[in-house]
Amino acid sequence: MAGSTFGNIFKISTWGESHGEALGVVIDGCPAGLKLEAKDIQDFLNRRKPGTSKFTTPRKEDDEVSILSGIFEGKTTGCPISLVVFNKQQRSADYSEIASYYRPGHADYTFDMKYGFRDYRGGGRSSGRETIGRVAAGAIAIKILESLGIKIDAYAKEIGGVSIDYNNFDLKEREKNPFNMPDSKAASEVEELASKKRAEGDSLGGVIECQIKGVMPGIGETVFDKLDARLAQAIMSIGACKGFEIGKGFEVASMFGSTNNDAFSIKDGKITKGTNNAGGILGGMSDGSDIIFRAAFKPTPSISKMQNTVNKSNEEIEVSIKGRHDPLVVPRAVVVVEAMAALSLVDLIFTNMTARMDKIVDFYKN
Amino acid sequence: MAGSTFGNIFKISTWGESHGEALGVVIDGCPAGLKLEAKDIQDFLNRRKPGTSKFTTPRKEDDEVSILSGIFEGKTTGCPISLVVFNKQQRSADYSEIASYYRPGHADYTFDMKYGFRDYRGGGRSSGRETIGRVAAGAIAIKILESLGIKIDAYAKEIGGVSIDYNNFDLKEREKNPFNMPDSKAASEVEELASKKRAEGDSLGGVIECQIKGVMPGIGETVFDKLDARLAQAIMSIGACKGFEIGKGFEVASMFGSTNNDAFSIKDGKITKGTNNAGGILGGMSDGSDIIFRAAFKPTPSISKMQNTVNKSNEEIEVSIKGRHDPLVVPRAVVVVEAMAALSLVDLIFTNMTARMDKIVDFYKN
Amino acid sequence: MAGSTFGNIFKISTWGESHGEALGVVIDGCPAGLKLEAKDIQDFLNRRKPGTSKFTTPRKEDDEVSILSGIFEGKTTGCPISLVVFNKQQRSADYSEIASYYRPGHADYTFDMKYGFRDYRGGGRSSGRETIGRVAAGAIAIKILESLGIKIDAYAKEIGGVSIDYNNFDLKEREKNPFNMPDSKAASEVEELASKKRAEGDSLGGVIECQIKGVMPGIGETVFDKLDARLAQAIMSIGACKGFEIGKGFEVASMFGSTNNDAFSIKDGKITKGTNNAGGILGGMSDGSDIIFRAAFKPTPSISKMQNTVNKSNEEIEVSIKGRHDPLVVPRAVVVVEAMAALSLVDLIFTNMTARMDKIVDFYKN
Amino acid sequence: MAGSTFGNIFKISTWGESHGEALGVVIDGCPAGLKLEAKDIQDFLNRRKPGTSKFTTPRKEDDEVSILSGIFEGKTTGCPISLVVFNKQQRSADYSEIASYYRPGHADYTFDMKYGFRDYRGGGRSSGRETIGRVAAGAIAIKILESLGIKIDAYAKEIGGVSIDYNNFDLKEREKNPFNMPDSKAASEVEELASKKRAEGDSLGGVIECQIKGVMPGIGETVFDKLDARLAQAIMSIGACKGFEIGKGFEVASMFGSTNNDAFSIKDGKITKGTNNAGGILGGMSDGSDIIFRAAFKPTPSISKMQNTVNKSNEEIEVSIKGRHDPLVVPRAVVVVEAMAALSLVDLIFTNMTARMDKIVDFYKN
């Protein structure tokens, strides 16, 4: 189990390396009858595509997806969907030097420890390009969620210490700046900071926030497969992610029961909650409120600033990482967060269909 | 899939409700030849047992474990191990009233939404007693880790906003105060605050930190089953946990590549890292440094302070939660965190045994 | 993964040894709202209980089941159901001798090879008593199937070479003879043969046939998780089972396309098949006809007739197996076959609920 | 879960339809350091390639495999291996007619029942071409087994009622006739019969036998994941397979304990068995003897002989199936049987590495 498979019912298997032939994903368990064309997936891949601003790697890749199976006359057939993106600009030469030493903050050392050697070209499997398969599969999961009235939106909440102001919050701003920030003012500040850090050969981290609207109550299993637990695995499995929190998250540690509990009330005849400190999840199950979570991303480890490290001959050396790197990973990770959230959620929505015997009997009666 | 099963190779299935006959766990995949007796497990259950201080529920339970299978002449046989703890003080009467309404911060509402009804006695499956199975199985996982030279220690880092001072850090202090805090001074402050909040009928949250020493490098899979991702699911699946972070965690968001990257260096001829901002994990695999993570726990939702909520007739009401509740969940959750960390880790250590073809060939040659 | 877990969505974990404290099973994934009491399960356990005729082991066991979790007010809650049967007549002394040698046809040798030692008391985990957990869980699966209008019936088709005559076929006869044969005449012949073989200290094998009526079309997945493939694993996992076939089974090898294909026709306006050589499954999915399969069981390996074998000191010896053994396993295995068929089928019926997007949307609309 | 994923540790996901763009497989969990090039896989695909004799479909396909990921400098990296074969001769026109009716013996009807519609081109996912992914992945599994000294050989034991004579048995003959029969005389008889049946527009079934040599004792788990049970699922999941048996198989039903039990004896100081009725498996675990199993395959359902069936307007019609079909499936299924056996076995060999605590400790000490 190399661990490139995710999901129990809506199951995906991603594959591919930064500088290999291609990258892709197989989705096993997509229901039949979903309208799907390459464009649906391409739109999402375009959101993570490199080369769209000076703050992303200058590597040029079209990241054009092909659907190789599982579709017939514009609809999914219920059989596995195979998606592939061929690499074009895999200039391996750029990376030959790094074969000999361990880049700080990267998986070079741990790959060697685990497997005895590594595909050192551009990070191999631990490159950011690994997320192509996640985003392609996630695009399908998001289409499924849309059919169920569910909408996922992630955005940069904080970059390099600059946070959005919720008074300025406007999701539409997100696409207008290179940082996926829903606050134009914060985005301007980040632009200045990022330009400066980029010039210094340094990089920035940040926080991505994600809101999910329209989830019916009761999704998530009660013990190990709680919705928030599965979201946590999904999001923490994104390279560079170092923290995950739901609702008030770490803030709850210093709150009291009386200030943290969300009181139930009646609104328009329906049960609702006045506050949403829980982030839309109670006992691991969705409660009908918006689901809100955040993920912390570390600064890109590849920096041209001089760093100390060791080589494979166990010598201490100084290095400056060359190559085509993003000075910050957060903007392009936003769509990856949406994809992973969708993949977790679809799996648990499907799982939930067998929660009640009466509904199973009804299902098969019709 | 009700989601009470965890792990792929070292697999556990927990079961049982707060006020049912018993609670327990089946472990499928424990290797043969591990010395094991009830006492090994009992020691861990005693650490989560209620009634040990005025800051835990006064419910009296011995939580005495019986081993029903999988052991022969003092050693595990490789067959499933069934562990059971019978409930003694299941005073269901205490809980009859709550059947009619939804307690804020609890899973009452979501259980009803998911399953159509619920076992309302003491929270049923979403009670803290659900963790008995986790801790019992975790005790075995911890024994396995010990055989491999790995040591897990969790402790309360912060309660009700009072944090430990690392200058006073002393793991041995942990057992000497009712809060599992490795700093006697902080523990005293917490005692004062907790007494006050308890008197007010309120409750406190906190942060548990966990350190794991001695993990060989290379443990964890490279994409979805990263060690930190699996730890995240494991820990976030504990009731009341609202956040998880590894190494510097959320702090990395405002750090730069140059300040966050851990430089490799040579010490005594071996590759090591000067700092450990990564928390012992690079690219989802252990790097040989200590693994350090933190989890945020919300205040116990059961408080006697008056709260607003709704009943099942869709009426808004005011409630004061009676019954035997812990004013803070953190102290007793410490051992649950250790258990879940051990369960995740053992599973990935076992998974890692098939990472290299040469080692597989060697294994079967001998 | 010791492999005592079965199913993906309706998941069971069995545990327990012949001469341990108890045996049981945890069912994770049973839908909420199913009426269930101990009697429902006991009825099935009674069908596999020893000591009911001179052709079964004289070991006396009540095999009384207790439900320890997952039921509230007479209905399943959606949480794990833990079932336990305590052993009463575990006379380990009977078995002490066999610790030193390897019984032919038994798992003694392979257990030692795999695990380094074994629980030699009564076969430990490879005893027929291991099936208690299967039957207990299967009883619940059968209840679920009944709610969906599906009926499973297995019976002895052949014992010791004596086969039933389908002209005499009467399911009601099954309970009237100690062999579970739906043909009283064949049962009489078997009685004579079995008495003779028993007197000789020998044992008999046989074939169990199983018919499943009322399965809606489309159950089973299209590649590896075909309904017949999953049934095959389920049935072949029963100790002593050496062959599995569906429909015409091995007979198809000498048939031709023109004689084997089942022609579709219209009956009462509905699509049906005139013959059922396929045994109710086409392309791995149920086709709405009766599902018919057969399983071959070897003669009980424990015989008092003298046999050659080796002991743990690598010496060739002669042995006569003493103890309380069934001279034939087929009659008591009938209910185990029903249980395993039900467990496979329920899992795939649940899986099938996510086959079509339109039905998923409908499910959540209501 | 569309069920195109197989294996727990050595996990494969196959995809692709007969007349889609391509077919392929992703292998997740292949150990690092295995020498692998396209030729290793191509050799196996060539064995199942169509158009090699007049007894296989005249469809011309090179079935040329490309490795898209998971290999670096000629060795597996431990990351997912993606294999793809592009379709060339997908003449969909051939199949347009069959869209309107249900072919007897095919999955047309059940696909429609399950998914609401189907990719009717050439059987879509239930075409024999689906096995390309299995064989490609199986080729890698077989390479792994070879590293461990294990050899798998399958062959046609019986076709159209004509069985091999074990006195003439010669594995080298297998490649010399178009039927994969290890007996030239039987092959000649089959040639005559098959030519006749082909001329009549009819088809033949048969039995494939498989022997596995060199499996170390103790492989297989003790309850549901017995080696024979997993082999049964694997083999029965091959389209057209209707029966599976191990060792003496269905013959055991009429044997007695005294004639069926394999006596242990000592040979060259080692424990061995004089007979092998068990087919190399005791209690679900390999016993060190050769593993021998058989699988029954039905005659190809596509025949040009006139058949009765129904169309989608619920009318009874007569049809003659045109198109490019094999008159018998057995010869080309031989390599698929080897592939599936290898996939099951590798998975359980990997699983077995965590059976004993002492061996785990040793593994990590080195």
Short mmCIF file of C-alpha atoms in Angstrom, two decimals, chain A residues 177-306:
data_model
loop_
_atom_site.label_atom_id
_atom_site.label_comp_id
_atom_site.label_asym_id
_atom_site.label_seq_id
_atom_site.Cartn_x
_atom_site.Cartn_y
_atom_site.Cartn_z
CA ASN A 177 -5.94 38.61 -7.58
CA PRO A 178 -3.11 36.09 -7.95
CA PHE A 179 -3.53 34.93 -4.34
CA ASN A 180 -7.09 33.64 -4.28
CA MET A 181 -7.87 36.07 -1.51
CA PRO A 182 -11.49 37.20 -1.04
CA ASP A 183 -10.36 40.66 0.09
CA SER A 184 -8.70 42.99 -2.41
CA LYS A 185 -7.01 45.07 0.25
CA ALA A 186 -5.33 42.12 1.90
CA ALA A 187 -4.33 40.85 -1.53
CA SER A 188 -2.53 44.12 -2.27
CA GLU A 189 -0.60 43.88 0.97
CA VAL A 190 0.34 40.31 0.20
CA GLU A 191 1.46 41.31 -3.27
CA GLU A 192 3.91 43.76 -1.80
CA LEU A 193 5.21 41.32 0.79
CA ALA A 194 5.47 38.44 -1.65
CA SER A 195 7.35 40.55 -4.19
CA LYS A 196 9.82 41.50 -1.51
CA LYS A 197 10.31 37.95 -0.27
CA ARG A 198 10.60 36.65 -3.81
CA ALA A 199 13.33 39.17 -4.50
CA GLU A 200 15.13 37.96 -1.38
CA GLY A 201 14.90 34.39 -2.65
CA ASP A 202 12.57 33.52 0.18
CA SER A 203 9.05 32.10 0.34
CA LEU A 204 5.78 32.51 2.28
CA GLY A 205 3.23 30.29 4.00
CA GLY A 206 -0.43 30.86 4.75
CA VAL A 207 -3.83 29.62 5.79
CA ILE A 208 -6.59 28.39 3.51
CA GLU A 209 -10.17 28.51 4.72
CA CYS A 210 -12.94 26.44 3.20
CA GLN A 211 -16.69 26.73 3.55
CA ILE A 212 -19.14 24.10 2.45
CA LYS A 213 -22.77 25.08 2.10
CA GLY A 214 -25.83 22.91 1.70
CA VAL A 215 -24.70 19.67 3.36
CA MET A 216 -27.71 17.76 4.61
CA PRO A 217 -27.55 16.85 8.33
CA GLY A 218 -26.23 13.45 9.39
CA ILE A 219 -23.28 13.02 7.03
CA GLY A 220 -20.22 11.44 8.67
CA GLU A 221 -19.84 8.26 10.68
CA THR A 222 -19.87 8.25 14.44
CA VAL A 223 -16.46 7.06 15.56
CA PHE A 224 -13.31 6.90 13.39
CA ASP A 225 -14.88 8.10 10.16
CA LYS A 226 -16.27 11.31 11.52
CA LEU A 227 -16.70 13.88 8.78
CA ASP A 228 -14.16 16.19 10.39
CA ALA A 229 -11.68 13.33 10.92
CA ARG A 230 -11.85 12.32 7.29
CA LEU A 231 -11.57 15.93 6.18
CA ALA A 232 -8.52 16.21 8.41
CA GLN A 233 -6.79 13.26 6.76
CA ALA A 234 -7.73 14.50 3.31
CA ILE A 235 -6.44 18.02 3.87
CA MET A 236 -3.36 17.08 5.90
CA SER A 237 -2.37 14.73 3.09
CA ILE A 238 -1.75 17.75 0.85
CA GLY A 239 1.99 18.39 0.74
CA ALA A 240 3.05 21.40 2.88
CA CYS A 241 -0.08 21.28 5.07
CA LYS A 242 0.88 21.39 8.75
CA GLY A 243 -2.39 22.03 10.54
CA PHE A 244 -6.14 21.52 10.30
CA GLU A 245 -8.97 22.94 12.37
CA ILE A 246 -12.73 22.99 12.18
CA GLY A 247 -15.08 25.73 13.34
CA LYS A 248 -13.38 27.73 16.05
CA GLY A 249 -10.52 25.20 15.97
CA PHE A 250 -7.64 25.90 18.32
CA GLU A 251 -9.52 28.83 19.76
CA VAL A 252 -11.89 26.47 21.60
CA ALA A 253 -9.05 25.52 23.92
CA SER A 254 -9.49 28.75 25.84
CA MET A 255 -13.27 28.97 25.59
CA PHE A 256 -15.80 27.69 28.12
CA GLY A 257 -18.76 25.41 27.61
CA SER A 258 -21.08 28.35 28.03
CA THR A 259 -19.35 30.39 25.33
CA ASN A 260 -18.47 27.61 22.92
CA ASN A 261 -21.73 25.62 22.76
CA ASP A 262 -23.94 26.65 19.84
CA ALA A 263 -27.50 27.07 21.10
CA PHE A 264 -30.21 25.48 19.00
CA SER A 265 -33.20 27.62 18.11
CA ILE A 266 -36.19 27.59 15.79
CA LYS A 267 -36.15 29.70 12.65
CA ASP A 268 -38.98 29.53 10.13
CA GLY A 269 -40.18 26.39 11.86
CA LYS A 270 -36.86 24.66 11.45
CA ILE A 271 -34.15 23.76 13.90
CA THR A 272 -31.10 25.94 13.46
CA LYS A 273 -28.12 27.23 15.43
CA GLY A 274 -27.53 30.87 16.31
CA THR A 275 -23.75 30.55 16.25
CA ASN A 276 -21.53 28.06 14.45
CA ASN A 277 -18.48 27.56 16.64
CA ALA A 278 -18.68 23.87 15.83
CA GLY A 279 -18.06 24.56 12.16
CA GLY A 280 -21.12 22.62 11.08
CA ILE A 281 -20.23 19.31 12.69
CA LEU A 282 -21.51 17.74 15.89
CA GLY A 283 -20.32 14.31 17.00
CA GLY A 284 -18.58 13.90 13.66
CA MET A 285 -21.78 14.40 11.66
CA SER A 286 -22.90 17.43 9.67
CA ASP A 287 -25.53 19.46 11.51
CA GLY A 288 -26.93 21.36 8.55
CA SER A 289 -24.94 24.55 9.20
CA ASP A 290 -22.10 25.64 6.95
CA ILE A 291 -19.02 23.53 7.36
CA ILE A 292 -15.99 25.73 7.95
CA PHE A 293 -12.42 24.54 8.26
CA ARG A 294 -8.93 25.96 7.93
CA ALA A 295 -5.58 24.49 6.93
CA ALA A 296 -2.10 25.87 7.58
CA PHE A 297 0.47 25.66 4.79
CA LYS A 298 4.17 26.05 5.27
CA PRO A 299 6.32 28.31 3.05
CA THR A 300 7.61 26.61 -0.11
CA PRO A 301 10.78 24.83 1.00
CA SER A 302 12.55 25.50 -2.32
CA ILE A 303 14.29 28.86 -1.84
CA SER A 304 17.27 30.36 -3.59
CA LYS A 305 18.48 31.87 -0.33
CA MET A 306 21.55 30.03 0.90
#
